[in-house]
Short mmCIF file of C-alpha atoms and ligand atoms in Angstrom, two decimals:
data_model
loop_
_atom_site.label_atom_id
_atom_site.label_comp_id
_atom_site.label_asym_id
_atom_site.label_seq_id
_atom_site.Cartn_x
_atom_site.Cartn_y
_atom_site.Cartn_z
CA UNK A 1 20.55 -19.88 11.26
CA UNK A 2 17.19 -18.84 12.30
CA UNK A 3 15.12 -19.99 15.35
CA UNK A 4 13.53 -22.15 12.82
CA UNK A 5 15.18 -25.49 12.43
CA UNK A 6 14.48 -25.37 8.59
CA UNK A 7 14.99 -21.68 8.61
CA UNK A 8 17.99 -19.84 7.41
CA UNK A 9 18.43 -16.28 7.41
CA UNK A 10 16.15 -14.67 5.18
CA UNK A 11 18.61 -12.33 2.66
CA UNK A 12 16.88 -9.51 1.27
CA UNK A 13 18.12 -7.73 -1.64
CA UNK A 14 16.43 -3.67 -1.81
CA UNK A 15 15.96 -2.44 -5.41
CA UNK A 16 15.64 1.16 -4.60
CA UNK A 17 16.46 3.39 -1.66
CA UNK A 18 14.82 6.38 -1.97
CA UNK A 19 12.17 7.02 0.72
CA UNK A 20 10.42 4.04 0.80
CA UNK A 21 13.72 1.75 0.54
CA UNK A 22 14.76 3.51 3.57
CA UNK A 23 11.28 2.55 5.32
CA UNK A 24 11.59 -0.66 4.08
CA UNK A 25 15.38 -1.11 5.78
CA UNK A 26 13.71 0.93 8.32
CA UNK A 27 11.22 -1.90 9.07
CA UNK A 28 13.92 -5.01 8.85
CA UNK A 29 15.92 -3.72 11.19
CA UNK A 30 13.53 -3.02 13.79
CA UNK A 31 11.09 -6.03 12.90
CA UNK A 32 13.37 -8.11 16.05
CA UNK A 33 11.94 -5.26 18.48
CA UNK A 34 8.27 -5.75 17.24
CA UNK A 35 7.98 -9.23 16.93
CA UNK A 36 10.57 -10.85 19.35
CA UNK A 37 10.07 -14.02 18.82
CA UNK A 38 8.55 -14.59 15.24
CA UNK A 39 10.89 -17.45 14.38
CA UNK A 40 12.88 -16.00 11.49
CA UNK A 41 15.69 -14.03 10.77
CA UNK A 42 16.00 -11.12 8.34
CA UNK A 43 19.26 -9.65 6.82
CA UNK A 44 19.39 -5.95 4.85
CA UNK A 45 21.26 -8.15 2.14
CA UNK A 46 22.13 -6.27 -0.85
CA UNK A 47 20.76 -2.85 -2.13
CA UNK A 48 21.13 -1.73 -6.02
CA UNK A 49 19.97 2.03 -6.83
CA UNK A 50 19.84 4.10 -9.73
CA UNK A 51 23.52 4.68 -8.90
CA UNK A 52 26.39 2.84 -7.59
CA UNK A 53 27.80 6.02 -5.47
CA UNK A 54 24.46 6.23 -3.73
CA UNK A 55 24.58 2.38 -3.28
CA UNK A 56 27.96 2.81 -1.41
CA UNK A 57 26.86 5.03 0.55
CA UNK A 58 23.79 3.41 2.13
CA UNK A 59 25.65 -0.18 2.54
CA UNK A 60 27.87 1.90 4.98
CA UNK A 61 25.58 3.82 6.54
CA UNK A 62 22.66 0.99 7.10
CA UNK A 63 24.26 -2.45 7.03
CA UNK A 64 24.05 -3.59 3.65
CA UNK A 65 26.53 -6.40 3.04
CA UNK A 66 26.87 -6.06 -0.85
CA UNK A 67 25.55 -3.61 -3.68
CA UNK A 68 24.84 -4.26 -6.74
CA UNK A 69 25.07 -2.76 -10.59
CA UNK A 70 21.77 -3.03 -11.03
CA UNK A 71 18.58 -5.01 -10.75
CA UNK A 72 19.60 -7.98 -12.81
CA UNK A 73 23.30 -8.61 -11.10
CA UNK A 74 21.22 -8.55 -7.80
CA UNK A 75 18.81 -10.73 -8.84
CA UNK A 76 21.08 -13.92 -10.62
CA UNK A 77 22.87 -13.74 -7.07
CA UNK A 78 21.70 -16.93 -5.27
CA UNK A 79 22.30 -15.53 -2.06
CA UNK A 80 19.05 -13.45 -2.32
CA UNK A 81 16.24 -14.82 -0.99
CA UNK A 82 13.85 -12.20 -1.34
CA UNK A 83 13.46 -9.24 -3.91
CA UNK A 84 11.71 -5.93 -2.51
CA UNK A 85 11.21 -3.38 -5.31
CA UNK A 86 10.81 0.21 -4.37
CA UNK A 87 11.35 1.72 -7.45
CA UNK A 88 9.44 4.21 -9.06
CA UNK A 89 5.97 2.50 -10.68
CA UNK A 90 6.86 2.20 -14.11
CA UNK A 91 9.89 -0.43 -13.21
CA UNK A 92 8.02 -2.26 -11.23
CA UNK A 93 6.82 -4.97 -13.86
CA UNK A 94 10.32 -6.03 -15.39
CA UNK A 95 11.99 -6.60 -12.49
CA UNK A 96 9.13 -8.61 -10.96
CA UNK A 97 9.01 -11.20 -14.32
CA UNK A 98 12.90 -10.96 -14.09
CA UNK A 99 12.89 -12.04 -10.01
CA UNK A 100 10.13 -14.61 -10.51
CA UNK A 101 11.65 -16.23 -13.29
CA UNK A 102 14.54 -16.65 -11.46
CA UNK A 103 12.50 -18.32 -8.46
CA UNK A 104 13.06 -15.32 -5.79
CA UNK A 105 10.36 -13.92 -3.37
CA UNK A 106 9.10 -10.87 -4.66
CA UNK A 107 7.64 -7.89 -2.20
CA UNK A 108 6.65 -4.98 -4.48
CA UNK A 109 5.74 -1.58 -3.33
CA UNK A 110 2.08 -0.52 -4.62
CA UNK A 111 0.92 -0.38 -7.24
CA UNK A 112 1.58 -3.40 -8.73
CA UNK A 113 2.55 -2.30 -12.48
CA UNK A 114 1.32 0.34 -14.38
CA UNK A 115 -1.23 -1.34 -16.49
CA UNK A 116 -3.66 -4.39 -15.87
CA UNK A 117 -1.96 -6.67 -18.48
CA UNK A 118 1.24 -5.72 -16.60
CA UNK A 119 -0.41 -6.43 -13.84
CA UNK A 120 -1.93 -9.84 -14.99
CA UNK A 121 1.46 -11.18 -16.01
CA UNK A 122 2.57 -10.54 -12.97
CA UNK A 123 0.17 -11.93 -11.09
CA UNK A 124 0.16 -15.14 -13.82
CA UNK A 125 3.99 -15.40 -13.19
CA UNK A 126 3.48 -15.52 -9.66
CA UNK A 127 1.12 -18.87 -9.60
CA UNK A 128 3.47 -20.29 -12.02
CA UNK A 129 6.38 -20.02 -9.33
CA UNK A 130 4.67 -20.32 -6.36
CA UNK A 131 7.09 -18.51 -4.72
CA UNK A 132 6.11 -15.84 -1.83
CA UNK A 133 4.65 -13.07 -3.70
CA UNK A 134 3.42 -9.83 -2.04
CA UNK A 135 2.24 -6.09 -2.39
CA UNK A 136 2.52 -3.37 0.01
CA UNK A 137 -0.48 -1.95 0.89
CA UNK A 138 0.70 -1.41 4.83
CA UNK A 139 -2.82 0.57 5.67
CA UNK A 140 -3.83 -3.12 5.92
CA UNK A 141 -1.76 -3.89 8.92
CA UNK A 142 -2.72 -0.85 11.10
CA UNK A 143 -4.67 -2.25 14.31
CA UNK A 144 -8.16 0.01 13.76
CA UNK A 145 -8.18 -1.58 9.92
CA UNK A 146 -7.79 -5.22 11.76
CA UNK A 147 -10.44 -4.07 13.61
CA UNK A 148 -12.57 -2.61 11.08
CA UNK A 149 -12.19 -6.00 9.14
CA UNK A 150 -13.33 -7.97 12.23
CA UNK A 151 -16.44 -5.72 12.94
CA UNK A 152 -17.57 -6.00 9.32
CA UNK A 153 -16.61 -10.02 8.94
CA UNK A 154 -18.74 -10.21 12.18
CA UNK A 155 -21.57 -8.81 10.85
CA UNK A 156 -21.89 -6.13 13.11
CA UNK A 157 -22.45 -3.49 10.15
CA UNK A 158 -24.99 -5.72 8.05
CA UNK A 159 -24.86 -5.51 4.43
CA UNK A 160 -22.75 -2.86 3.15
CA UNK A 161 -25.04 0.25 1.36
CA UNK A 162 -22.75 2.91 1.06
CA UNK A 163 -18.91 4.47 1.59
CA UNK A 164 -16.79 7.20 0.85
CA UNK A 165 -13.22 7.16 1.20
CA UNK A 166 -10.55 9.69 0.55
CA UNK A 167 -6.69 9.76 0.39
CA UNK A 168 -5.72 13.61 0.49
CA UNK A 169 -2.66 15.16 0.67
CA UNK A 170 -1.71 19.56 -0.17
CA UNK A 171 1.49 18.79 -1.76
CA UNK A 172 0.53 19.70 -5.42
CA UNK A 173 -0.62 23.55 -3.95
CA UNK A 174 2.86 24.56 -3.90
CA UNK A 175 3.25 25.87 -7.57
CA UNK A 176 7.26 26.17 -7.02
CA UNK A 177 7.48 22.21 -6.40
CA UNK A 178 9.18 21.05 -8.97
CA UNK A 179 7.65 17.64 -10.77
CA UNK A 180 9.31 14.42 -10.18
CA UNK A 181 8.82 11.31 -11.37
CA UNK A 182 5.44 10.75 -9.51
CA UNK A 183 3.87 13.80 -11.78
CA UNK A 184 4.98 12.34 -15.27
CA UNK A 185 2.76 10.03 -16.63
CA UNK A 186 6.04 8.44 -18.27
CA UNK A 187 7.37 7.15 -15.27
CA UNK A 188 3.71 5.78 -13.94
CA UNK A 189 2.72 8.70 -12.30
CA UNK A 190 -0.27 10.22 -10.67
CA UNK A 191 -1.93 10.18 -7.28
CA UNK A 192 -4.43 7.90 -9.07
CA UNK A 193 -1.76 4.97 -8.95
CA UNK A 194 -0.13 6.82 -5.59
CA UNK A 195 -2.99 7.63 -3.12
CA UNK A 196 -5.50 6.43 -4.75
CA UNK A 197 -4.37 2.77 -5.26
CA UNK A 198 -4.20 2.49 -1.35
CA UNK A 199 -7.64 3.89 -0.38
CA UNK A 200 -9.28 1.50 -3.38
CA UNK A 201 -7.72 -1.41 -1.48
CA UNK A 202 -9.12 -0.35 1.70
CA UNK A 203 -12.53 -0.35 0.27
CA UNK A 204 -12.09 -3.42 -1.68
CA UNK A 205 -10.49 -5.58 1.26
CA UNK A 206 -13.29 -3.90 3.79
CA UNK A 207 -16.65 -3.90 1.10
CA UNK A 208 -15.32 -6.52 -1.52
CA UNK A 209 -14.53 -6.50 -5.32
CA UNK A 210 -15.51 -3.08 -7.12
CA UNK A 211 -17.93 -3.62 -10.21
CA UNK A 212 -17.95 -0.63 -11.91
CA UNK A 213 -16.63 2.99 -11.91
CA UNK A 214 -17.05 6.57 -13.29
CA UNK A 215 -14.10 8.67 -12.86
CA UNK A 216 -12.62 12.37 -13.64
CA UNK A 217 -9.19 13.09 -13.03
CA UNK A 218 -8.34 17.29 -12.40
CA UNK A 219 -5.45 19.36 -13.65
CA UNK A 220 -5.41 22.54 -11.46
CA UNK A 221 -1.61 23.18 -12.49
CA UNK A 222 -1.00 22.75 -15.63
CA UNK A 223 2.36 24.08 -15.58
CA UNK A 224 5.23 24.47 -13.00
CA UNK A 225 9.16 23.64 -12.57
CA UNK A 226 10.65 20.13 -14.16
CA UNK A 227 13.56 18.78 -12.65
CA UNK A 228 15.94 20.98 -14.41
CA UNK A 229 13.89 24.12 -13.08
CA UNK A 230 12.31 24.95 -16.32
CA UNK A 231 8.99 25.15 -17.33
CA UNK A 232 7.49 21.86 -17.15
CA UNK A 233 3.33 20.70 -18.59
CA UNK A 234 1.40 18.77 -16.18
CA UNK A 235 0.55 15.37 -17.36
CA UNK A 236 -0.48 13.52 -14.59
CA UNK A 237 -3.47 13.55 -12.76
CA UNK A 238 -3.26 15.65 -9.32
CA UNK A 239 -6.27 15.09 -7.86
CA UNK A 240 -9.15 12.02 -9.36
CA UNK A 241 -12.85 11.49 -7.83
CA UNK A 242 -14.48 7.78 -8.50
CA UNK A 243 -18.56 7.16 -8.86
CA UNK A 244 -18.39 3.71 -8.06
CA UNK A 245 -20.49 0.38 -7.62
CA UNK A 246 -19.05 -2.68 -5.68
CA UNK A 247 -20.35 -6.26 -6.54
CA UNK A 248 -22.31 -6.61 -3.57
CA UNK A 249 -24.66 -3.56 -4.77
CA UNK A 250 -23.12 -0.52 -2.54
CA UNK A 251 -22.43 2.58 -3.70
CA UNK A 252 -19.72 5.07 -2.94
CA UNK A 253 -17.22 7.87 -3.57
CA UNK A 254 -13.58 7.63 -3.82
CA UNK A 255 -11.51 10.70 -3.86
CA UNK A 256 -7.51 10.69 -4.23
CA UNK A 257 -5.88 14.03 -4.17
CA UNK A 258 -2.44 16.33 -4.14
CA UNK A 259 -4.55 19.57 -4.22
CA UNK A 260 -6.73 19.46 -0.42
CA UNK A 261 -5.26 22.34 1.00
CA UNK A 262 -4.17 21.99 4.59
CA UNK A 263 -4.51 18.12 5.16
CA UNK A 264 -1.12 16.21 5.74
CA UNK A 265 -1.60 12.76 5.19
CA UNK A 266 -5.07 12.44 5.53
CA UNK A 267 -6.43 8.96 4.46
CA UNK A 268 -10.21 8.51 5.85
CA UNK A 269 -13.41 6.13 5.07
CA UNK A 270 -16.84 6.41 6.38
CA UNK A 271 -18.23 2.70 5.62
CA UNK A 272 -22.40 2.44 6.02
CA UNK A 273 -24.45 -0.37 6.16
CA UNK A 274 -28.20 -2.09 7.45
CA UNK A 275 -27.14 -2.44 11.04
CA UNK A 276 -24.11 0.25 12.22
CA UNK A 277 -21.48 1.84 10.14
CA UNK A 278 -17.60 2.48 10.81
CA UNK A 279 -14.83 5.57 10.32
CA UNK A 280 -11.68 5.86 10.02
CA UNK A 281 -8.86 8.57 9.92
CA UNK A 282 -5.15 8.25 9.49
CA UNK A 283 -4.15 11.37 11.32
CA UNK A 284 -6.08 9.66 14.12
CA UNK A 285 -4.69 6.00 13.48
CA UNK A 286 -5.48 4.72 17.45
CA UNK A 287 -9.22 4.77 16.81
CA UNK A 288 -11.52 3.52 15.04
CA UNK A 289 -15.43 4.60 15.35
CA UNK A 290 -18.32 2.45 15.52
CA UNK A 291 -22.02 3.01 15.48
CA UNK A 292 -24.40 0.09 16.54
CA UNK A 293 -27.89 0.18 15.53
CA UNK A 294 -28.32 -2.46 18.26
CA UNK A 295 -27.45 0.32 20.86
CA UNK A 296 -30.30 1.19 22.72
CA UNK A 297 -32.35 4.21 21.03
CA UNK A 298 -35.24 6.18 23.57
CA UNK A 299 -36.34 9.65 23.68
CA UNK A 300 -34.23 9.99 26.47
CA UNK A 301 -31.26 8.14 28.25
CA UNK A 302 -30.77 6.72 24.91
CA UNK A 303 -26.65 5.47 24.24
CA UNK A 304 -26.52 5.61 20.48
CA UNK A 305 -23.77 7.53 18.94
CA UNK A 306 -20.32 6.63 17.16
CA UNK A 307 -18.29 4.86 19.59
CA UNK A 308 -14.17 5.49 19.69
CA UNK A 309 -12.93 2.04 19.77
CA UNK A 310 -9.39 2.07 21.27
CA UNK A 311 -7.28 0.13 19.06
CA UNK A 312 -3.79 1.81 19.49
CA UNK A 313 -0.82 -1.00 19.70
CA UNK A 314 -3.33 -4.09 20.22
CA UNK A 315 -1.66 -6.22 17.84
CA UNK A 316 -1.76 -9.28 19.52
CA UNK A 317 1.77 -9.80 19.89
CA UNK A 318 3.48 -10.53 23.73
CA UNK A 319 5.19 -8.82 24.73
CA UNK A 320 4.06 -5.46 22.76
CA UNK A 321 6.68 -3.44 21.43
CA UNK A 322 5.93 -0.45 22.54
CA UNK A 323 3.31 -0.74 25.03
CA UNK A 324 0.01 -1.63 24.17
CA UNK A 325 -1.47 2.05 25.20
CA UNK A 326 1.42 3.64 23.07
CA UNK A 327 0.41 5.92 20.41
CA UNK A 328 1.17 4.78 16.67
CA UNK A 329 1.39 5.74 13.14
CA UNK A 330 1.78 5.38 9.50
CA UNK A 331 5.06 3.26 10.13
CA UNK A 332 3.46 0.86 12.15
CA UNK A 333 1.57 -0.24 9.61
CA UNK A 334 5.01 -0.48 7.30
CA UNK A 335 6.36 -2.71 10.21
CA UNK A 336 3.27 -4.67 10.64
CA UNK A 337 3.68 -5.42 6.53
CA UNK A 338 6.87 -6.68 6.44
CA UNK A 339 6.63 -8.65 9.43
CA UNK A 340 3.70 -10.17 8.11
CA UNK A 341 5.59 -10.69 4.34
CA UNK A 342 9.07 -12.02 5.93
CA UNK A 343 6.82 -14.53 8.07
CA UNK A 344 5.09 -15.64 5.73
CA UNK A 345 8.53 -16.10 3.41
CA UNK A 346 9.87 -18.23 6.75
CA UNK A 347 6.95 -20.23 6.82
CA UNK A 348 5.86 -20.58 3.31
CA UNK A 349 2.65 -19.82 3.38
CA UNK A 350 0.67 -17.37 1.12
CA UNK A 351 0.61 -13.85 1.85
CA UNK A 352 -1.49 -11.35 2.00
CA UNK A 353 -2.52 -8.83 -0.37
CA UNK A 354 -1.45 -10.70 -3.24
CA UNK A 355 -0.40 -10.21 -6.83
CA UNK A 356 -4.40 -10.83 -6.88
CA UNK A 357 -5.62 -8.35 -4.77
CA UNK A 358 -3.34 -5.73 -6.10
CA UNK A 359 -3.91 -6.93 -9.70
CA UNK A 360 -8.18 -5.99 -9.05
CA UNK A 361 -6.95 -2.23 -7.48
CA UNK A 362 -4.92 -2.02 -11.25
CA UNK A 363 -8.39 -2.95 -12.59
CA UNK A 364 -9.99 -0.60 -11.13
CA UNK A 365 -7.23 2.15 -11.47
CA UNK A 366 -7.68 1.15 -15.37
CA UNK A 367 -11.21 1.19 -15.19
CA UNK A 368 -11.25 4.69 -13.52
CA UNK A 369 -8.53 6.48 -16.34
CA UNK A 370 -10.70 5.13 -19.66
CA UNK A 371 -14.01 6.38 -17.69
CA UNK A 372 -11.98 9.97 -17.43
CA UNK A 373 -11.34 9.82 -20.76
CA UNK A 374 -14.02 8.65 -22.62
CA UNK A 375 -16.98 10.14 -20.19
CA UNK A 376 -18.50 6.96 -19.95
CA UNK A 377 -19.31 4.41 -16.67
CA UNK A 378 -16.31 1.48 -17.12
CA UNK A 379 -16.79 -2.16 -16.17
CA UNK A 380 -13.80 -3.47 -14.38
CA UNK A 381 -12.14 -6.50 -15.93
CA UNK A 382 -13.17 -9.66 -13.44
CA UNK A 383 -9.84 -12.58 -13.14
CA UNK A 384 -10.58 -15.95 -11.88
CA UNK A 385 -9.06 -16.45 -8.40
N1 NAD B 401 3.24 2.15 0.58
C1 NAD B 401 3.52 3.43 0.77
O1 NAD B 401 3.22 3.99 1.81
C2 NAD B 401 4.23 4.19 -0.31
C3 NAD B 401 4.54 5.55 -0.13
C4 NAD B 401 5.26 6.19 -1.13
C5 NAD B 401 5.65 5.49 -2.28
N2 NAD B 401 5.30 4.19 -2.41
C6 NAD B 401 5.73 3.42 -3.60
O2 NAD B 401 7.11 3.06 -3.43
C7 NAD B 401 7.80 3.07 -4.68
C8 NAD B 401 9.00 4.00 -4.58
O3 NAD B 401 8.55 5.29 -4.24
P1 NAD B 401 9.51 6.34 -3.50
O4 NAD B 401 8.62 7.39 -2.96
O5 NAD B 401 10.44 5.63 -2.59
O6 NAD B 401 10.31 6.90 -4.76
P2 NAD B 401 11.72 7.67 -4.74
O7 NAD B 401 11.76 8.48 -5.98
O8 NAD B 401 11.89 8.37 -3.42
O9 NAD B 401 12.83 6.53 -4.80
C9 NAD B 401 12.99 5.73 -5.95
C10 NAD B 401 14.28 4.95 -5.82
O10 NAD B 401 14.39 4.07 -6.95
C11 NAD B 401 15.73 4.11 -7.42
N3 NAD B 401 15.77 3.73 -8.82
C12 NAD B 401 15.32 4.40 -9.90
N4 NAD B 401 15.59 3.71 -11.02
C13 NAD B 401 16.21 2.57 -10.64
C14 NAD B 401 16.73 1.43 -11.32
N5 NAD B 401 16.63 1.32 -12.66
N6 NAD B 401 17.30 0.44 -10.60
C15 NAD B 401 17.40 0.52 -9.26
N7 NAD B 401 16.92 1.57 -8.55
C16 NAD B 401 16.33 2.57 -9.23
C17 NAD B 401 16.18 5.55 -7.18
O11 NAD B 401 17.58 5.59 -7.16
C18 NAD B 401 15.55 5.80 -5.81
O12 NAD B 401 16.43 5.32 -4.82
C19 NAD B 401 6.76 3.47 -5.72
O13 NAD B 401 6.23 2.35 -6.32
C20 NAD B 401 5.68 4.18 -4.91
O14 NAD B 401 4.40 4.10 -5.49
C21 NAD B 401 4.64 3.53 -1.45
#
């Protein structure tokens, strides 16, 4: 039993283990060093894969208690309490409907599904169970975003004009890589759906809902190795650039890409609006910068300027694990996810993102492939809340 009276153990069953599964198990485990008191248990319950040797294997090596055939054997076991799906996208919607039906907790890696009706019935399945539903957009829980969110809910920004944001990695460069599943279109791949669904949700949980969107996806490689090492056509998107318009009138860019040469995981925003503005860089995830109109401006001896905001491990948590000056990264904001998801599951109250919020970044995803294809500015499809 749990610290909780009412709280048992809270069993988690994996679907998937390849390398976000292992962050996932990653984050369980260590959630009792990050939040030492957060009145709930979690177990690394069961763990299915795409095959039963590989299953085996991590039950011994991480503390698994039972595997599974597959998705469905996991998910009729009543022992489960919550289902975590990190497969890749294009599995993501059946085994949702399947877990929901069956009244389990469902944490889903983004994106949601692979289409907005997908998406919908998800998100339509999940009010009808009113289980603890969830999506994993972990950028969320990094301490300069909290911040970011703050400064903007304060005001201190104004109204929102303008923003850019950008989610850029070089891994599509190397011509020898050979394609997996996340460059096949089959499977629900491109870095539309991969990157780009993460920086959209930035924007729309920092600026609000998006209104409309012009987008063009690029090709640069059209060819290069499948997974059998021969030749193999490009049909996913490997880099896509959004025009778009939010609801509250501001205006931005939105850039997702494989093909930016020399960055490593380089997810940034500039946000600017009627009274300051705000940036933000993942390679530099302990800051985040500020500028205050209300600073004093003079000809000289002025103090206007971006300010660095320290935000590094100020999570609000005693005692901080690690220290509160401690450095952090892209895994803290994994840990600060699932904490936040398995709490919520303790307590029963409603997480998020949501199936909503990730079912408007499908919209807009949606939105942003017709627009490539057909030239035109698309609306994106508006769901009641
Ligand atoms: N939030 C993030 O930071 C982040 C980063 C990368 C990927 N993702 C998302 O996580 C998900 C998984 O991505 P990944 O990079 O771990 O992919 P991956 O290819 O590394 O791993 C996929 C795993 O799914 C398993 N699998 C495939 N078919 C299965 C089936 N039918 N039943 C059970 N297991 C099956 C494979 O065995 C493998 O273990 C995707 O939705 C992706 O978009 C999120």
């Amino acid at each position: 039993m749990g610290i909780y009276k009412n709280m048992k153990t809270i069993n988690i069953g994996l679907v998937g283990f390849g390398a976000m599964g292992k962050l996932h198990a990653f984050c369980v485990s260590s959630l009792p060093y990050y939040f030492e008191r957060c009145g709930f248990e979690a177990s690394l319950y069961g763990i299915c894969t795409s095959s039963l040797e590989h299953s085996k294997d991590v039950l011994e090596r991480y503390g698994f208690k039972k595997i599974y055939e597959d998705a469905h054997q996991m998910i009729s076991d009543p022992c489960i309490d919550v289902i975590d799906i990190c497969t890749p996208n294009y599995l993501h919607h059946e085994v949702i409907l399947e877990a929901l039906s069956a009244g389990k907790n469902v944490l889903c890696e983004k994106p949601l599904c692979v289409t907005v009706d997908e998406a919908l019935e998800a998100y339509h399945a999940s009010m009808r169970t009113g289980t603890v539903c969830g999506i994993v957009f972990n950028n969320r829980h990094l301490s300069p975003i909290i911040r970011a969110k703050q400064l903007i809910d304060e005001g201190r920004i104004g109204d929102i004009i303008s923003f850019s944001g950008e989610y850029l990695h070089d891994s599509a460069i190397d011509t020898k890589k050979k394609a997996g599943w996340k460059q096949n279109s089959d499977y629900g791949g491109g870095v539309l759906y991969d990157l780009g669904s993460h920086i959209i949700d930035l924007i729309y949980y920092l600026c609000g809902e998006f209104e409309s969107v012009f987008g063009r996806a690029q090709i640069a490689f059209p060819t290069r190795p499948g997974q059998n090492g021969e030749e193999w056509q490009t049909n996913a998107d490997e880099a896509f650039y959004i025009n778009a318009r939010l609801k509250c009138g501001a205006c931005g860019s939105i850039t997702a890409s494989k093909l930016a040469t020399g960055t490593n995981d380089d997810l940034n925003f500039s946000i600017y609006g009627t009274k300051g503005a705000i940036k933000f860089s993942l390679m530099e995830p302990d800051w985040i910068y500020f500028y205050d109109t209300a600073d004093k401006s003079d000809s000289f001896g002025g103090d206007r300027g971006f300010k660095r905001i320290e935000c590094v491990q100020r999570y609000g948590i005693s005692p901080a694990f690690p220290a509160v000056k401690a450095s952090q990264g892209w895994v803290r904001g994994h840990i600060g996810s699932m904490g936040a998801y398995l709490g919520a599951v303790a307590s029963g109250e409603k997480f998020t993102p949501s199936f909503r919020d990730a079912l408007h970044v499908q919209a807009v995803i949606e939105a942003a492939y017709r627009s490539a294809a057909n030239g035109k500015c698309e609306k994106i499809r508006n769901f009641e809340h």
